[in-house]
Coordinates of C-alpha atoms in Angstrom, one line a residue:
M91 CA -12.0 -28.0 -25.8
K92 CA -10.4 -25.0 -27.3
L93 CA -6.8 -24.2 -28.3
T94 CA -6.8 -20.9 -26.4
N95 CA -4.0 -21.2 -23.9
Y96 CA -1.8 -18.5 -25.4
Y97 CA -1.3 -16.5 -22.2
D98 CA -0.2 -17.4 -18.7
L99 CA -3.3 -18.6 -17.0
N100 CA -1.4 -19.0 -13.7
F101 CA -0.4 -15.2 -13.6
N102 CA -1.9 -13.3 -10.8
S103 CA -2.8 -9.9 -11.9
D104 CA -4.4 -7.4 -9.4
K105 CA -4.9 -4.5 -11.9
H106 CA -5.1 -4.8 -15.7
L107 CA -5.1 -2.2 -18.4
D108 CA -6.6 -2.9 -21.9
L109 CA -5.4 -0.5 -24.6
G110 CA -7.8 0.4 -27.4
C111 CA -10.5 -1.3 -25.4
G112 CA -13.5 -0.3 -27.6
Y113 CA -16.8 -0.9 -25.7
K114 CA -15.5 -3.9 -23.8
I115 CA -12.4 -4.2 -21.7
K116 CA -10.5 -7.4 -22.4
N117 CA -9.2 -9.1 -19.3
P118 CA -6.9 -12.1 -20.3
Y119 CA -5.5 -12.7 -16.8
N120 CA -8.7 -12.5 -15.0
S121 CA -7.7 -9.5 -13.0
P122 CA -10.2 -8.3 -10.3
I123 CA -9.7 -4.7 -11.2
I124 CA -9.7 -3.7 -14.9
Y125 CA -9.2 -0.3 -16.7
G126 CA -9.7 0.6 -20.3
L127 CA -8.1 3.2 -22.5
D128 CA -9.3 4.5 -25.9
I129 CA -9.3 7.7 -27.9
H130 CA -13.1 8.2 -27.9
S131 CA -14.9 10.4 -25.2
N132 CA -18.4 9.0 -25.5
K133 CA -17.5 5.9 -23.6
E134 CA -16.6 7.5 -20.2
N135 CA -20.2 7.1 -18.9
L136 CA -20.6 3.5 -20.4
I137 CA -17.5 1.7 -19.0
K138 CA -16.2 1.6 -15.5
N139 CA -12.6 2.8 -15.1
Y140 CA -12.4 4.0 -18.6
K141 CA -10.1 6.9 -19.6
K142 CA -9.8 8.8 -22.9
A143 CA -6.3 9.4 -24.2
N144 CA -4.6 9.7 -27.5
I145 CA -1.5 7.6 -26.8
I146 CA -0.1 8.3 -30.3
L147 CA 0.8 11.7 -28.9
D148 CA 0.4 11.5 -25.1
K149 CA 1.6 9.3 -22.3
I150 CA -0.5 6.6 -20.8
P151 CA -2.3 8.6 -18.0
F152 CA -1.4 6.3 -15.1
P153 CA 1.5 6.3 -12.6
D154 CA 4.6 4.3 -12.8
D155 CA 4.4 0.5 -11.8
F156 CA 0.6 0.8 -11.6
F157 CA -0.5 -2.4 -13.5
S158 CA 0.3 -6.0 -13.2
S159 CA -0.7 -6.6 -16.8
V160 CA -1.5 -4.6 -20.0
S161 CA -3.1 -5.9 -23.2
A162 CA -3.5 -4.6 -26.7
Y163 CA -5.8 -6.7 -29.0
D164 CA -5.6 -5.6 -32.7
F165 CA -4.3 -2.2 -31.6
L166 CA -0.5 -1.9 -32.2
E167 CA -1.0 -1.9 -35.9
H168 CA -2.8 1.5 -35.6
I169 CA 0.1 3.2 -34.0
P170 CA 2.4 5.1 -36.4
R171 CA 6.0 4.3 -36.5
Q172 CA 7.1 7.8 -37.4
L173 CA 5.6 11.3 -37.2
F174 CA 6.9 14.8 -37.8
I175 CA 5.7 17.1 -35.0
D176 CA 6.7 20.7 -34.9
G177 CA 9.6 19.8 -37.3
T178 CA 10.9 17.0 -35.0
M179 CA 10.8 13.3 -35.8
Q180 CA 8.8 11.3 -33.3
Y181 CA 8.5 7.6 -32.8
P182 CA 5.0 6.9 -31.4
F183 CA 5.3 3.0 -31.5
I184 CA 8.7 3.1 -29.7
N185 CA 7.3 5.7 -27.2
L186 CA 4.2 3.5 -26.5
M187 CA 6.3 0.5 -25.8
S188 CA 8.3 2.6 -23.3
E189 CA 5.1 3.8 -21.8
I190 CA 3.8 0.2 -21.4
F191 CA 7.0 -0.7 -19.7
R192 CA 6.7 2.3 -17.4
V193 CA 3.2 1.6 -16.1
L194 CA 3.9 -2.2 -15.6
K195 CA 5.0 -3.5 -12.2
P196 CA 8.3 -5.4 -12.0
N197 CA 7.6 -8.7 -13.8
G198 CA 4.3 -7.5 -15.1
L199 CA 3.0 -8.9 -18.4
F200 CA 2.2 -7.3 -21.7
F201 CA -0.1 -9.3 -23.9
A202 CA -0.5 -8.3 -27.6
C203 CA -2.3 -9.7 -30.5
T204 CA -1.7 -8.2 -33.9
P205 CA -2.0 -9.0 -37.7
V206 CA 1.3 -10.3 -39.0
Y207 CA 3.0 -9.1 -42.1
P208 CA 2.7 -10.2 -45.0
H209 CA -0.8 -11.7 -44.4
P210 CA -3.5 -9.7 -46.1
D211 CA -5.1 -8.9 -42.7
S212 CA -2.1 -6.5 -42.1
F213 CA -3.1 -4.4 -45.1
V214 CA -6.9 -4.7 -45.6
D215 CA -7.9 -2.1 -43.0
P216 CA -6.9 1.4 -44.2
T217 CA -6.2 2.5 -40.7
H218 CA -3.3 0.0 -40.3
V219 CA -0.1 2.1 -40.3
N220 CA 2.2 -0.2 -38.4
Y221 CA 3.1 -3.5 -40.0
I222 CA 4.2 -6.1 -37.4
T223 CA 6.5 -8.9 -38.4
D224 CA 7.6 -12.0 -36.5
S225 CA 10.8 -10.2 -35.5
T226 CA 9.4 -6.7 -34.4
H227 CA 9.1 -7.6 -30.8
N228 CA 12.8 -8.4 -30.6
Y229 CA 13.5 -4.6 -30.6
F230 CA 12.1 -4.5 -27.1
I231 CA 13.7 -7.8 -25.7
N232 CA 16.3 -7.5 -23.0
D233 CA 18.8 -4.7 -23.7
N234 CA 18.5 -4.7 -27.5
I235 CA 20.6 -1.9 -28.7
L236 CA 18.3 -1.4 -31.7
G237 CA 15.3 -0.4 -29.7
V238 CA 17.3 1.8 -27.3
H239 CA 18.9 3.5 -30.4
Y240 CA 15.4 4.8 -31.3
G241 CA 14.5 5.9 -27.8
F242 CA 13.0 2.8 -26.2
I243 CA 13.3 3.0 -22.5
G244 CA 12.7 -0.4 -20.9
S245 CA 13.6 -4.1 -21.0
F246 CA 11.2 -7.0 -21.7
K247 CA 11.7 -10.8 -21.5
E248 CA 9.9 -12.9 -24.1
K249 CA 7.5 -15.4 -22.4
K250 CA 5.4 -16.5 -25.3
F251 CA 5.5 -15.7 -29.1
L252 CA 3.4 -17.6 -31.7
K253 CA 1.4 -17.3 -34.8
I254 CA -2.3 -18.0 -34.7
K255 CA -5.5 -17.7 -36.6
P256 CA -8.0 -16.3 -34.1
K257 CA -11.1 -18.1 -35.4
L258 CA -9.2 -21.4 -35.0
M259 CA -8.3 -20.6 -31.4
E260 CA -11.9 -19.9 -30.6
K261 CA -13.3 -23.0 -32.3
E262 CA -14.6 -25.9 -30.2
F263 CA -13.1 -29.3 -30.6
H264 CA -14.2 -32.8 -29.3
N265 CA -11.0 -34.4 -30.4
K266 CA -7.5 -33.3 -29.4
F267 CA -5.9 -35.0 -32.4
I268 CA -8.2 -33.1 -34.8
M269 CA -7.5 -29.9 -33.0
Y270 CA -3.7 -30.2 -33.3
F271 CA -4.0 -31.5 -36.8
Q272 CA -5.9 -28.4 -37.9
W273 CA -3.4 -26.2 -36.0
Y274 CA -0.3 -27.6 -37.8
Q275 CA -2.1 -27.8 -41.2
R276 CA -2.7 -24.1 -41.1
K277 CA 0.9 -23.6 -39.9
F278 CA 2.4 -25.4 -42.8
K279 CA 0.1 -23.7 -45.3
G280 CA 1.0 -20.3 -43.9
Q281 CA -2.6 -19.4 -43.0
F282 CA -1.8 -17.8 -39.6
S283 CA -3.0 -14.2 -39.7
H284 CA -2.0 -12.9 -36.2
L285 CA 0.9 -12.9 -33.8
I286 CA 0.7 -13.3 -30.1
W287 CA 3.2 -11.5 -27.9
E288 CA 3.5 -12.1 -24.2
L289 CA 6.4 -10.1 -22.7
E290 CA 7.6 -9.8 -19.1
A291 CA 8.7 -6.3 -17.8
I292 CA 12.3 -6.7 -16.3
K293 CA 12.9 -3.8 -14.1
N294 CA 14.4 -3.0 -10.6
S295 CA 11.6 -3.2 -8.0
H296 CA 12.9 0.1 -6.6
M297 CA 12.6 2.0 -9.9

């Protein structure tokens, strides 16, 4: 028995995209067709349905309403919040969230797992440039004027949001009481290192 039910196991995803996939595409919704996206070119012959893209600067290279689900495991913290490009301020993190919304079908799901500020896991990796708090996702929920003010195009509904410790979630338990006792013990001690987001894309089916 594992404490791993942090995404909608009943969601039916026909096509799934994993951002920053590395050498193994994650597939949290058990989609029959999976795609991977990363910045490295040497994986194109190693992974089926893999595409190279630098989505800090570029759009996600897929059409509108193409995926039922998108995931980002330990990835959003690598996306800069601000960049000056040709003398103009750009917001890559905001733009990426707009792109995720764009490629999702109506009611499609976005699943993200990120280190949470101020846990040390947020800072220890020198390539972490985007510090995610337990309120960051609110900029993309419903018609939040703050996200729109910075250029976010889209509207998500929160389905699930919780703090976790990945190693605890993966651990096998034989006793449900011990499992939840350790979960709440870590919660009250502030030992959760990561956040789980599960957001639903709210869009007109004719967009």
